Amino acid sequence: MKIGIMSFAHHHAKSYIANLRAIPGVELCSVADEDPVRGQRFAQAYGASFYQTYEALIESKPDGVIICSENSKHLPLVEMAAASKINVLCEKPIATTVADAKAIVDVCARAGILLMTAFPMRFSAPLMEVKARLDAGELGQVFCFNGTNQGELPTKHRAWFVDPVLAGGGAIMDHTVHLVDIMRWYLGSEAVEVYAQTNKIFHANEVEVETGGLEMITFQNGVFASIDASWSRPPYWPSWGGLTLEMVTERGAVIVDGFKQNITVYSHTNQRPVWQYWGSDMNQAMISEFVSAIRDGREPSVTGVDGLRAVEVVAAAYDSARVGQPVQVQRLN
Amino acid sequence: MKIGIVGAGFMGTTHAAGWAETEAEIIGIVDEIAGKAMPLAKQYNARVYPNLESMLPDVDVVDICTPTPQHHEMTLQAAAAGKHVVCEKPLGRTTAQAREMIEACRKAGVKLLVAHVVRFFTEYALAKSSVVRGEIGKPGVIRLSRGSFRPKKPAGNWFLDESKSGGILMDLMIHDFDYARWVAGDVESVFAKKVTTANPNAPVDYGLAILKHRGGAISHITGSWAYPPPTFRTHLEIAGDGGLIEFDSADTAPILNLIARPSSDSPDVGLPSSPLSESPYTTQIKEFYSVLLGEKQARITAEDGMAAVQISEAAIQSAATGKAVVLEVLS
């Protein structure tokens, strides 16, 4: 099976190459990037063939592509892949606007191709364990969630992560979707209302977008949830950030940390404690699911609609932050 | 200085232990439940009085450790008699009550000291002073949580009536509302939800609140009565533009107790329990004693106590209406 990567704008593209290499029978045939220097560097480093244009990559007829462009540039690449009936795994957030997200879902549906959203937390072993206990009825009725997806300012990875157009926003855009997706997955219920407060106190003079964000979401089944999406970790914190979720049920609470499985390393080199992760590789499981779904000709466990639903919540969060009151989530069917 | 304590429950007992560490003299104990005041009075060589009124002529300070709905009236009564007041949190059940209490004490020329003990917990006091020293820059996002189990109370107890206690958003979360305001300044708006709004018969309760401070910071406050006894956990995080402070009671517990204990052996109320040479409750009473002697300023004013009540009231209103509540500027 041949999988291509469209764009190296997102730093995850690098780990996806390694994940693809680890799957027997998968050939990373081709990469393309609008930045030829960057693209050629990655292609060379990983022994993949480099195409000067996205069109050329698509013409090489891979079975699937992983789209790692800037958030706002997902749609044109998805359209290109869909036009040639090539399956798509799209980085999160799937788009920066609800309209784009809907267009992505629609164009793939019309083309009859598989569309998956890159929500790796769905493949996190600790989060899957909690989901299994919940489904087995061990935890009882869920009442509310308290979630955090905090991080450092992501400019360390790529400058465009704080670009209001290319990223589509700041901390809220970056760090809402993972937890919204986990909550929808756990509950089997859709978000109906969002309240959000944002500010720009961290890195106030470096960026235009919000760096602090707190949200409160209500689901159709009455469960409510908070999300801390803030880029509040300093650059010398022991890791990039993390994701935690407290789930309160009639029997108490479960607190799961998606990035707790670390060793702490104190080295002369770093001069500060650094957490090195030893937990299971959720990206590997996610990429494997994409490949399996293509092989089996089935819908992946995380779909494009899942990506769309998360973007709808983000849009409502920005609306709420503007008006200072909760707003209804506009769900597109 | 002669102290009279009203309420011989857990708080009255704790305050008494604090007063015993000062030069003040515990003169009397009042409790509306007959016989409840006697053991405490015996311990400190104090008298049992049948009610506050009969104790007033004999004391300089009235320490109110009674249920929340009695704070207002007892403070007015003490002030009218020219006695200083120490009052457990929340200062009043409503902002209006708190305002009247402050006004009455001002007019009577007596001090009104509100016991928000979290400000006296060393970890919280240290984090506050770190912020004041500028170690983390300007606070941007604050996270505070306080989690335990629902206090065991007999049926009919005032605590179970939310119109009297204010429920989790008032009784428990006011600690962190006050602390958030201490660290990040006055609050402009509050949005809050709690489990028992939609599930009044839930065996647990849990509250979430988002505060927007006038200075621009935002705070995330959590209160839990959802954990099994004897759990008591607190967590603090203050992220600023120049750094970050983190604290978690579980991570900083200096003793990990892996000794088997009978499952029935759990307290009625969850309480913090990091071993210290002096209990924060005693530190608080000692500070109040110095304030009453005119030696220093308290780290918390009655106006702070009123502002905390106002935030809790707004949170209750928000949870009931589903809307964010904008706070009036307190004069």
XYZ file of C-alpha atoms in Angstrom:
664
model
C 0.000 0.000 0.000
C 1.216 3.457 -0.874
C 0.636 6.431 1.401
C 1.679 9.959 0.547
C 2.141 13.001 2.755
C 0.897 16.355 1.578
C 2.842 19.197 3.188
C 5.260 19.303 6.076
C 3.761 22.461 7.505
C 2.662 20.465 10.557
C 5.505 18.954 12.575
C 3.480 15.758 13.109
C 4.264 14.813 9.485
C 7.680 13.717 10.667
C 6.360 11.204 13.174
C 3.736 9.973 10.705
C 6.548 8.949 8.350
C 8.086 6.862 11.111
C 4.652 5.400 11.911
C 4.087 4.461 8.264
C 7.536 2.867 8.050
C 6.637 0.658 11.021
C 3.610 -0.898 9.309
C 4.419 -4.024 7.286
C 3.375 -3.735 3.663
C 3.113 0.043 3.689
C 5.272 2.012 1.379
C 5.679 5.720 1.938
C 5.833 6.449 -1.732
C 5.768 10.126 -1.992
C 5.785 13.429 -0.270
C 5.011 16.857 -1.608
C 5.356 20.261 -0.040
C 4.775 23.768 -1.254
C 8.029 24.666 0.456
C 10.439 22.711 -1.806
C 13.444 23.140 0.457
C 11.576 21.813 3.499
C 9.933 19.065 1.479
C 13.152 17.856 -0.087
C 14.907 17.884 3.269
C 12.253 15.615 4.824
C 12.069 13.410 1.730
C 15.796 12.913 1.797
C 15.966 12.313 5.528
C 13.309 9.598 5.317
C 14.144 8.157 1.903
C 10.848 9.114 0.289
C 10.472 10.372 -3.226
C 9.764 14.079 -3.445
C 7.261 15.593 -5.830
C 7.546 19.234 -6.794
C 3.784 19.704 -6.775
C 0.798 18.253 -4.927
C -0.701 17.430 -8.348
C 2.293 15.274 -9.194
C 1.963 13.407 -5.914
C -1.740 12.788 -6.538
C -0.947 11.584 -10.091
C 1.355 8.954 -8.580
C -1.880 7.384 -7.299
C -1.225 6.627 -3.641
C -3.913 4.672 -1.772
C -4.139 7.396 0.792
C -2.692 10.753 1.735
C -2.031 12.361 5.100
C -2.659 16.091 4.948
C -0.352 18.086 7.199
C -0.693 21.563 5.743
C -1.576 24.653 7.773
C -5.097 24.394 9.231
C -6.631 26.852 6.782
C -5.136 25.042 3.780
C -6.648 21.611 4.396
C -9.662 22.095 2.114
C -7.902 22.581 -1.250
C -5.678 19.567 -0.612
C -8.624 17.401 0.423
C -10.453 18.480 -2.737
C -7.472 17.520 -4.830
C -7.254 14.077 -3.233
C -11.013 13.547 -3.454
C -11.027 14.434 -7.156
C -8.678 11.484 -7.739
C -10.529 9.257 -5.264
C -7.606 9.035 -2.863
C -8.393 8.375 0.817
C -7.602 11.129 3.296
C -6.298 11.403 6.838
C -6.465 15.098 7.755
C -4.608 16.798 10.611
C -6.667 18.412 13.334
C -8.435 20.804 13.492
C -9.917 19.576 10.239
C -10.525 23.204 9.203
C -10.556 26.701 10.644
C -14.207 27.365 9.775
C -17.346 25.279 9.977
C -17.961 25.941 6.272
C -14.579 24.509 5.294
C -15.005 21.533 7.599
C -18.419 20.803 6.093
C -16.996 21.147 2.565
C -14.246 18.657 3.442
C -16.762 16.135 4.752
C -19.063 16.630 1.751
C -16.429 16.416 -0.940
C -15.102 13.149 0.493
C -18.604 11.711 0.847
C -19.411 12.581 -2.767
C -16.149 11.019 -3.944
C -16.894 7.910 -1.880
C -13.475 8.036 -0.232
C -12.501 7.412 3.329
C -11.961 10.529 5.473
C -10.353 10.313 8.878
C -9.537 13.130 11.314
C -6.196 12.936 13.131
C -7.439 12.665 16.717
C -4.646 10.554 18.233
C -6.089 10.691 21.771
C -8.734 8.205 20.610
C -5.850 5.748 20.419
C -4.282 6.620 23.777
C -4.102 3.453 25.880
C -5.103 5.169 29.168
C -8.035 6.978 27.513
C -9.165 3.765 25.817
C -8.996 1.959 29.154
C -11.339 4.525 30.742
C -13.671 4.295 27.747
C -13.786 0.504 28.170
C -14.596 0.783 31.893
C -17.284 3.339 31.128
C -18.843 1.131 28.460
C -18.678 -1.874 30.795
C -20.832 0.067 33.255
C -18.192 0.111 35.993
C -18.359 3.859 36.485
C -22.087 4.485 36.467
C -23.801 7.543 35.071
C -21.515 10.393 33.972
C -22.368 13.854 35.324
C -19.540 16.116 34.205
C -15.981 16.446 32.915
C -13.091 18.696 33.869
C -10.527 18.615 31.082
C -7.198 20.278 30.427
C -5.230 20.420 27.211
C -2.559 22.909 28.095
C 0.616 23.516 26.184
C 3.564 25.760 25.602
C 3.406 28.420 22.903
C 3.607 26.187 19.825
C 5.850 28.542 17.824
C 8.741 26.338 18.927
C 7.455 23.833 16.365
C 6.107 26.110 13.638
C 5.537 29.866 13.423
C 2.175 29.517 11.661
C 0.572 27.904 14.744
C -0.068 31.431 16.058
C -1.066 32.945 12.720
C -4.714 34.055 12.957
C -5.402 33.077 9.334
C -3.272 29.966 8.822
C -4.022 28.459 12.258
C -7.482 30.035 12.429
C -6.992 31.226 15.995
C -4.937 30.597 19.089
C -5.213 28.308 22.089
C -8.960 27.722 21.640
C -8.504 26.590 18.019
C -5.478 24.476 18.883
C -6.579 22.805 22.110
C -10.358 22.490 22.130
C -10.864 19.775 19.555
C -9.056 16.861 21.236
C -11.107 17.048 24.419
C -14.375 17.745 22.608
C -13.750 14.636 20.550
C -12.934 12.512 23.610
C -16.056 13.719 25.403
C -18.289 12.997 22.384
C -16.649 9.578 22.103
C -17.175 8.797 25.795
C -20.749 10.082 25.930
C -22.153 9.347 22.500
C -23.804 12.743 22.789
C -23.301 16.028 20.942
C -22.276 19.394 22.375
C -25.188 21.830 22.299
C -23.896 24.902 24.119
C -20.532 26.534 24.785
C -19.312 29.299 27.070
C -15.774 30.597 26.666
C -13.479 33.196 28.159
C -10.185 34.001 26.500
C -7.302 36.369 27.128
C -3.826 37.164 25.912
C -1.625 37.586 28.952
C 0.991 34.921 28.147
C 3.248 36.053 25.277
C 1.131 39.213 24.969
C 3.673 41.026 22.817
C 4.634 38.080 20.658
C 1.337 36.926 19.170
C -1.981 38.271 17.923
C -4.129 35.323 18.963
C -5.506 34.312 22.381
C -3.087 32.380 24.572
C -5.450 31.699 27.496
C -8.824 30.017 27.146
C -11.365 28.380 29.444
C -14.546 26.804 28.100
C -17.661 25.204 29.529
C -19.644 22.897 27.268
C -23.077 21.353 27.752
C -23.984 18.151 25.941
C -27.380 17.082 24.690
C -27.663 14.481 27.463
C -27.152 17.153 30.144
C -23.514 16.385 30.913
C -21.416 19.531 31.300
C -17.692 19.883 30.864
C -14.901 22.381 31.143
C -11.829 22.631 28.959
C -8.665 24.555 29.737
C -7.111 25.120 26.315
C -4.451 27.555 27.486
C -0.930 27.823 26.198
C 0.078 28.265 29.805
C 3.118 25.971 30.065
C 6.424 27.838 30.122
C 9.082 26.703 27.627
C 11.133 25.176 30.456
C 8.284 22.972 31.759
C 9.280 19.280 31.756
C 7.336 18.635 28.523
C 5.355 20.438 25.820
C 2.130 20.261 27.862
C -0.475 17.585 28.314
C -4.037 16.390 28.347
C -5.998 15.381 31.426
C -9.638 14.544 31.937
C -11.566 14.169 35.164
C -14.860 12.375 34.749
C -17.349 12.717 37.593
C -19.938 9.982 37.858
C -22.551 8.825 40.329
C -19.859 6.590 41.850
C -17.118 9.168 42.231
C -14.541 10.285 39.730
C -11.872 8.996 37.406
C -8.947 11.204 36.448
C -6.995 10.161 33.391
C -3.764 11.752 32.206
C -2.845 11.008 28.604
C 0.808 11.942 29.114
C 1.675 10.729 32.593
C 3.698 7.720 31.508
C 7.100 9.386 31.637
C 10.506 8.987 33.128
C 11.968 12.191 34.551
C 15.452 12.921 33.281
C 17.764 15.461 34.913
C 20.719 16.098 32.676
C 23.665 18.477 32.520
C 22.569 19.182 28.971
C 19.070 20.376 29.783
C 19.679 21.865 33.246
C 16.027 21.165 34.080
C 13.876 18.073 34.567
C 12.578 16.633 31.297
C 9.777 14.085 30.979
C 10.448 11.360 28.464
C 7.350 9.454 27.477
C 7.334 5.661 27.668
C 3.627 5.075 27.120
C 2.233 3.490 23.986
C 2.532 5.427 20.740
C -0.963 6.707 19.999
C 0.107 8.164 16.658
C 1.223 4.719 15.577
C -2.161 3.261 16.491
C -3.922 6.080 14.646
C -1.888 5.674 11.444
C -2.381 1.913 11.625
C -6.126 2.437 11.858
C -6.034 4.632 8.729
C -4.132 1.937 6.852
C -6.409 -0.856 8.132
C -9.537 1.048 7.203
C -8.216 1.511 3.647
C -7.262 -2.183 3.444
C -10.638 -3.329 4.747
C -12.579 -0.773 2.749
C -14.431 0.381 5.882
C -15.079 3.620 7.706
C -12.256 4.509 10.127
C -13.013 4.633 13.866
C -12.569 8.422 13.768
C -14.315 10.122 10.879
C -14.406 13.438 9.123
C -17.741 14.159 10.801
C -15.958 13.835 14.156
C -13.588 16.545 12.921
C -16.508 18.709 11.791
C -18.317 18.395 15.153
C -15.204 19.551 16.995
C -14.830 22.582 14.705
C -18.488 23.496 15.308
C -17.736 23.667 19.036
C -14.655 25.821 18.416
C -16.712 28.252 16.331
C -19.302 28.512 19.101
C -16.529 29.060 21.657
C -15.196 32.046 19.718
C -18.723 33.441 19.412
C -19.222 33.046 23.148
C -15.909 34.718 23.965
C -17.076 37.699 21.918
C -20.477 38.059 23.591
C -19.641 36.912 27.122
C -22.571 34.505 27.313
C -23.060 30.838 26.370
C -24.035 30.267 22.735
C -25.702 27.345 20.995
C -23.590 25.066 18.815
C -24.802 25.213 15.200
C -24.650 21.636 13.978
C -24.569 21.001 10.229
C -26.000 17.753 8.926
C -8.873 39.772 75.902
C -11.979 37.754 76.576
C -13.294 35.484 73.877
C -16.746 33.981 73.567
C -17.272 31.243 70.991
C -20.665 30.606 69.465
C -21.009 27.132 67.997
C -19.205 24.167 69.498
C -19.017 22.055 66.368
C -15.891 21.297 64.367
C -15.108 24.960 63.631
C -15.771 26.167 67.170
C -13.496 23.450 68.500
C -10.786 24.329 66.000
C -10.969 28.045 66.754
C -10.831 27.314 70.493
C -7.591 25.404 69.975
C -6.263 28.476 68.150
C -7.282 30.939 70.879
C -5.634 28.659 73.417
C -2.315 29.406 71.688
C -2.719 33.137 72.363
C -2.813 35.256 75.518
C -6.569 35.616 75.054
C -8.912 33.899 77.449
C -11.799 31.752 76.325
C -14.569 32.905 78.633
C -17.627 31.208 77.269
C -19.086 28.743 74.822
C -22.584 28.815 73.388
C -24.282 26.087 71.433
C -27.935 25.763 70.624
C -27.728 22.011 71.084
C -27.901 21.337 74.801
C -24.812 19.637 76.175
C -22.702 20.193 73.067
C -20.833 23.157 74.548
C -19.965 21.421 77.823
C -16.930 19.316 76.791
C -15.318 22.274 75.031
C -16.033 24.599 77.949
C -14.504 22.077 80.342
C -11.386 21.717 78.219
C -10.686 25.455 78.298
C -12.070 26.254 81.724
C -14.844 28.312 80.184
C -18.504 28.744 81.067
C -21.408 27.447 79.083
C -23.894 30.172 78.245
C -27.422 29.404 77.104
C -27.262 31.934 74.270
C -25.179 34.699 72.722
C -27.133 37.462 74.473
C -26.265 36.178 77.942
C -22.580 35.836 77.038
C -22.165 39.313 75.503
C -21.625 41.302 78.732
C -18.697 39.058 79.713
C -16.601 39.076 76.521
C -14.605 41.447 74.267
C -14.730 39.303 71.156
C -17.460 37.071 69.756
C -16.175 34.252 67.549
C -19.066 33.068 65.372
C -18.736 29.431 64.329
C -22.420 28.758 63.809
C -24.280 27.664 60.675
C -24.091 30.177 57.814
C -27.657 31.515 58.128
C -26.929 32.687 61.705
C -23.802 34.729 60.905
C -25.693 37.873 59.968
C -27.939 38.203 62.974
C -25.269 37.225 65.502
C -22.804 39.728 64.072
C -25.380 42.516 64.304
C -26.102 41.491 67.881
C -22.427 41.484 68.855
C -21.741 44.794 67.118
C -24.695 46.399 68.859
C -23.109 45.373 72.150
C -19.787 46.891 71.075
C -17.983 43.555 70.704
C -15.434 42.672 68.049
C -16.460 39.853 65.738
C -14.592 36.938 64.248
C -16.876 35.177 61.786
C -16.452 31.898 59.961
C -16.781 31.931 56.180
C -19.016 32.663 54.350
C -19.355 36.075 55.947
C -23.066 36.076 55.165
C -25.436 33.997 53.124
C -25.927 36.960 50.780
C -23.986 40.026 49.736
C -26.723 42.182 51.250
C -26.278 40.465 54.605
C -22.511 40.879 54.435
C -22.920 44.563 53.648
C -25.152 45.082 56.694
C -22.680 43.225 58.892
C -19.809 45.428 57.711
C -21.872 48.570 58.166
C -22.982 47.567 61.673
C -19.410 46.853 62.780
C -18.148 50.076 61.238
C -20.795 52.103 63.038
C -20.118 50.339 66.322
C -16.377 50.883 65.901
C -15.633 47.174 66.250
C -13.520 44.928 64.072
C -15.040 42.295 61.797
C -12.638 39.502 60.902
C -13.716 36.803 58.463
C -12.121 33.392 58.721
C -11.106 32.440 55.188
C -8.567 29.945 56.427
C -7.206 29.048 52.988
C -5.302 32.352 53.008
C -3.487 30.988 56.067
C -2.562 27.619 54.595
C 1.174 27.856 54.076
C 1.131 26.530 50.511
C -1.528 29.047 49.486
C 0.126 31.899 51.366
C 3.469 30.994 49.764
C 2.002 30.906 46.252
C 0.375 34.294 46.843
C 3.641 35.806 48.072
C 5.473 34.329 45.080
C 3.019 36.159 42.812
C 3.423 39.345 44.838
C 7.209 39.052 44.523
C 6.728 38.975 40.759
C 8.205 35.519 40.322
C 5.710 34.443 37.659
C 4.780 37.808 36.195
C 1.170 38.758 35.688
C -1.285 35.898 36.401
C -3.215 34.912 33.268
C -4.987 31.630 33.969
C -5.595 30.308 37.471
C -6.857 26.821 38.319
C -8.000 25.959 41.825
C -9.716 22.815 42.964
C -10.871 21.428 46.255
C -12.270 17.942 46.397
C -13.691 15.718 49.045
C -16.862 13.819 49.872
C -20.245 15.197 50.788
C -20.153 16.067 54.508
C -22.137 13.541 56.534
C -25.073 15.397 58.058
C -28.226 14.076 59.679
C -31.521 14.556 57.850
C -32.977 17.990 58.504
C -29.528 19.533 59.140
C -29.244 23.143 57.920
C -26.302 22.190 55.729
C -28.478 20.066 53.463
C -30.808 23.001 52.756
C -29.146 24.981 49.955
C -31.194 28.077 50.726
C -29.324 28.093 54.054
C -25.873 26.758 53.202
C -25.649 27.839 49.561
C -24.569 24.308 48.611
C -21.235 23.462 47.062
C -20.868 26.759 45.140
C -21.058 28.708 48.407
C -19.904 26.476 51.206
C -16.948 24.771 49.532
C -16.003 26.835 46.508
C -16.019 30.192 48.313
C -12.555 29.235 49.615
C -11.109 29.270 46.132
C -13.279 32.151 44.896
C -11.692 34.225 47.653
C -8.228 32.929 46.856
C -8.572 33.568 43.105
C -9.665 37.123 43.847
C -6.763 37.572 46.291
C -4.311 36.551 43.588
C -5.862 38.022 40.428
C -8.060 40.851 41.692
C -11.737 41.719 41.490
C -14.086 39.567 39.490
C -16.137 40.912 36.611
C -18.253 37.908 35.638
C -18.983 34.339 36.690
C -20.268 31.314 34.792
C -20.925 28.179 36.814
C -22.575 24.777 36.711
C -23.053 22.038 39.260
C -24.210 18.435 39.135
C -27.197 18.804 41.442
C -28.868 21.470 39.283
C -29.934 18.918 36.694
C -29.633 15.893 39.008
C -31.033 17.004 42.377
C -30.924 13.466 43.759
C -27.374 12.689 42.641
C -25.345 10.970 45.373
C -22.442 13.296 44.569
C -22.038 16.964 43.773
C -19.428 18.789 41.720
C -19.223 22.431 40.725
C -17.310 24.135 37.926
C -16.924 27.893 37.636
C -15.130 30.203 35.236
C -14.314 33.657 36.604
C -13.259 36.628 34.544
C -11.222 39.090 36.595
C -11.391 42.818 35.902
C -7.626 42.861 35.363
C -7.906 40.333 32.517
C -7.016 37.041 34.198
C -9.420 34.104 34.021
C -9.896 31.471 36.711
C -11.168 27.899 36.660
C -12.568 26.820 40.028
C -13.637 23.291 40.880
C -15.363 21.964 43.969
C -16.027 18.279 44.493
C -18.159 16.334 46.915
C -17.816 13.324 44.669
C -14.780 11.491 46.045
C -14.915 8.579 48.476
C -14.055 9.253 52.150
C -11.556 10.106 53.496
C -10.290 11.838 50.324
C -9.381 15.494 50.552
C -7.466 16.926 47.628
C -6.525 20.428 46.679
C -4.815 21.643 43.565
C -3.510 25.065 42.647
C -2.040 26.374 39.456
C -1.207 30.005 38.735
C 0.121 30.579 35.232
C 1.603 33.993 34.587
C 3.325 35.728 31.714
C 6.617 35.105 33.482
C 6.213 31.621 34.894
C 3.998 29.041 36.532
C 3.207 27.878 40.062
C 1.832 24.386 40.598
C 0.743 22.658 43.779
C -1.087 19.390 44.333
C -1.831 18.092 47.798
C -1.503 14.470 46.711
C 1.893 15.057 45.106
C 3.209 16.955 48.126
C 1.903 14.647 50.831
C 5.011 14.016 52.967
C 3.699 10.725 54.319
C 2.323 7.921 52.230
C 0.240 5.826 54.592
C -0.074 2.244 53.433
C -1.210 0.900 56.793
C -4.456 -1.091 56.656
C -7.379 0.680 58.292
C -10.951 -0.370 58.872
C -13.242 0.916 56.158
C -15.602 2.400 58.751
C -12.832 4.637 60.048
C -13.560 7.771 58.047
C -14.269 11.309 59.205
C -17.567 13.173 58.794
C -15.992 16.006 56.844
C -13.014 15.913 54.504
C -10.142 17.984 55.798
C -6.686 18.920 54.606
C -4.008 17.215 56.628
C -0.408 17.970 55.675
C 1.612 17.813 58.905
C 2.839 21.243 60.010
C 4.256 22.554 63.256
C 1.266 24.897 63.500
C -2.226 24.342 62.134
C -3.309 27.004 59.594
C -6.422 27.464 61.732
C -4.196 28.434 64.645
C -2.094 30.722 62.450
C -5.315 32.428 61.471
C -6.536 32.918 65.036
C -3.107 34.181 66.132
C -3.131 36.743 63.340
C -6.652 37.819 64.278
C -5.504 38.166 67.878
C -2.688 40.517 66.800
C -5.136 42.479 64.690
C -7.503 42.818 67.632
C -4.613 44.105 69.737
C -4.030 46.712 67.041
C -0.594 45.304 66.230
C -1.103 44.516 62.553
C -3.491 44.476 59.603
C -5.308 41.263 58.731
C -4.467 39.690 55.400
C -8.202 39.607 54.750
C -10.727 42.369 55.278
C -14.455 42.088 55.843
C -14.865 43.633 52.385
C -12.891 40.696 50.967
C -15.305 38.395 52.753
C -18.237 40.233 51.187
C -16.667 40.043 47.725
C -16.248 36.280 48.099
C -19.917 35.947 49.042
C -20.814 38.027 45.991
C -18.871 35.647 43.700
C -20.552 32.602 45.276
C -23.972 34.213 44.921
C -23.254 34.963 41.273
C -22.140 31.357 40.744
C -25.381 30.094 42.298
C -27.380 32.444 40.081
C -25.414 31.393 37.002
C -25.941 27.694 37.704
C -29.656 28.324 38.152
C -30.142 30.486 35.047
C -27.544 29.017 32.689
C -26.225 32.516 31.972
C -23.004 34.286 32.878
C -23.561 36.758 35.715
C -21.889 40.157 35.633
C -20.939 41.402 39.099
C -21.756 44.852 40.383
C -18.781 46.857 41.572
C -18.961 46.755 45.370
C -18.735 50.166 46.965
